[in-house]
Amino acid sequence: MIRPIASLGRGTLEGLSALGRAAMFLAQSAVGIPSREGWHLWLRQMHFIGVMSLAIVLVSGLFIGMVLGLQGYTILVGFGAEDALGQMVALSLLRELAPVVAALLFAGRAGSALTAEIGLMKATEQLTSMEMIGIDPLRRIVAPRLWAGFISMPLLTVGFSVVGIWGGYLVGVQWLGVFDGSYWSNMQSSVAFVDDILNGMLKSVVFGLVVTWIAVFQGYDLIPTSEGISRATTRTVVYSSLAVLGLDFVLTALMFGELG
Amino acid sequence: MFDNYRDVDERYVTDTTLVDVEGLHFSRGENDIFRGVDLRIPKGKITAVMGPSGTGKTTLLKLIGGQLVPDSGRVCIDGEDVHGLSRRALFRMRRRMGMLFQSGALFSDLSVFENVAFPLRVHTDLPEAMVRDIVLMKLQAVGLRGARNLSPAELSGGMARRVALARAVALDPELVLYDEPFVGQDPISMGVLVQLIKTVNQALGLTAVIVSHDIKETLSIADYVYIIADGQVMAHGTPQTLDVNRDARVKQFVHGEPDGPVPFHYPAPDFYRDILATKGERP
């Protein structure tokens, strides 16, 4: 009887302690805003985290846009409302799919790589040796990655949305014969800059911060063994995905729901 | 246990102390690593810390470097309590230290040259030509000037440690902590390294702390030796005094004797009973 309670208590305490460590870690790392001297570190991470994720994000955006075009058309045509396809594709992407799917892909591509990279640096004592040289790894290693992820995510989301809308156009207009003018004009009249575009961007900023934070913290806090790295990489993808989906609901409720 | 560290050889204590370790207690979980360790490391000397495997010698270096925090006790470097410093002040203090890691711990994304140049680039504003000269001098000293363009992945374990040594002394620090510097070295490199540590210490007046198992090599260059066992200082003295020390444990360790009071086996139940234990009784 006592054992489950004790293990629940231990689990809760460990969870709270990890949360505290993660919060302190974020506070200490986030102050390492890219300086003039460190801009090349930040730029390199922007390339690794942002540019290298571009291909998977754009290709996925294209396919999701195409699927939206196809599915949307088959549903809307039943009501004779296929002219609203552009509106449906754009709103689905800008409000939900682009920020969420781009963040999930980002967690799988860049997040896991960040965890494994930092974890391996920890396991091979590179972080410790940096500390002993008098360099704070939170500023030199973690901060550029954190900021690069934070900035890359909204940019990737923009790319995802643009390519997705084009994918919907490709299928809906070019293939299935929806009128070109109604695809774009319906989209233009129904998409609001603040409500749809900015809110979607705000989501991607939050997701970018959370996913990168989880990834770098898991790498920094892992047990420095091969098993530890493997577990931490898995945790990054699982926690990031759950955090993105959970936060998406909260943010959607605040932005578009009754709570807003 | 052994006398207090303040009873060290008189010729030794007249030197100015750079690192003062006082009443150090440290544990990992329920495992007590140190139970009141006292050490005094004088400026400009080579001090060796030795002891059987698992006695926490590397842990001691990490405590001196401020990477680990003791349960109680103090580590003072040049009068400043290492564990009482702010994070920023601790990093500033570490610029005056160099540490050679057991694994080398080279930055895997940088070449050999860039690894050695790293501390110079981040802590000084030296022109590129001077950085190059210093790096080549340091690499020449460890015999790896020709390997400057290799990546750490292309080096053997011994070579990686020599590059790490060049990096550790790149800024000519006041204090260099060597963690097992002789492991994995071939006889030629071993001889060169022993001489190098001695020469660097004498020429630049650096203070060195060497943690090592290699008794012969370490005793040949150390000015003073601390032997740690069971979480405490078991013995200390100059290499000459330790060589003639009559304490059975010191004798066994210094002369590498297999039989003696220091057990070879990690604590375990009786071997015979362990082998014959039925499934339910197995630990």
PDB file of C-alpha atoms in Angstrom, chain B residues 22-27 34 36 69-75:
ATOM      1  CA  GLU B  22      40.048  21.668   4.164  1.00  0.00           C
ATOM      2  CA  GLY B  23      37.787  19.046   5.730  1.00  0.00           C
ATOM      3  CA  LEU B  24      36.328  17.952   2.409  1.00  0.00           C
ATOM      4  CA  HIS B  25      33.296  15.671   2.599  1.00  0.00           C
ATOM      5  CA  PHE B  26      31.647  14.411  -0.557  1.00  0.00           C
ATOM      6  CA  SER B  27      29.242  11.586  -1.235  1.00  0.00           C
ATOM      7  CA  PHE B  34      35.568  11.725   0.899  1.00  0.00           C
ATOM      8  CA  GLY B  36      37.341  14.795   5.666  1.00  0.00           C
ATOM      9  CA  VAL B  69      30.118  20.896  -4.885  1.00  0.00           C
ATOM     10  CA  PRO B  70      31.230  19.253  -1.627  1.00  0.00           C
ATOM     11  CA  ASP B  71      28.791  18.270   1.098  1.00  0.00           C
ATOM     12  CA  SER B  72      30.980  20.156   3.535  1.00  0.00           C
ATOM     13  CA  GLY B  73      34.494  21.521   3.715  1.00  0.00           C
ATOM     14  CA  ARG B  74      36.249  24.128   1.611  1.00  0.00           C
ATOM     15  CA  VAL B  75      38.465  24.368  -1.429  1.00  0.00           C
TER      16      VAL B  75
END
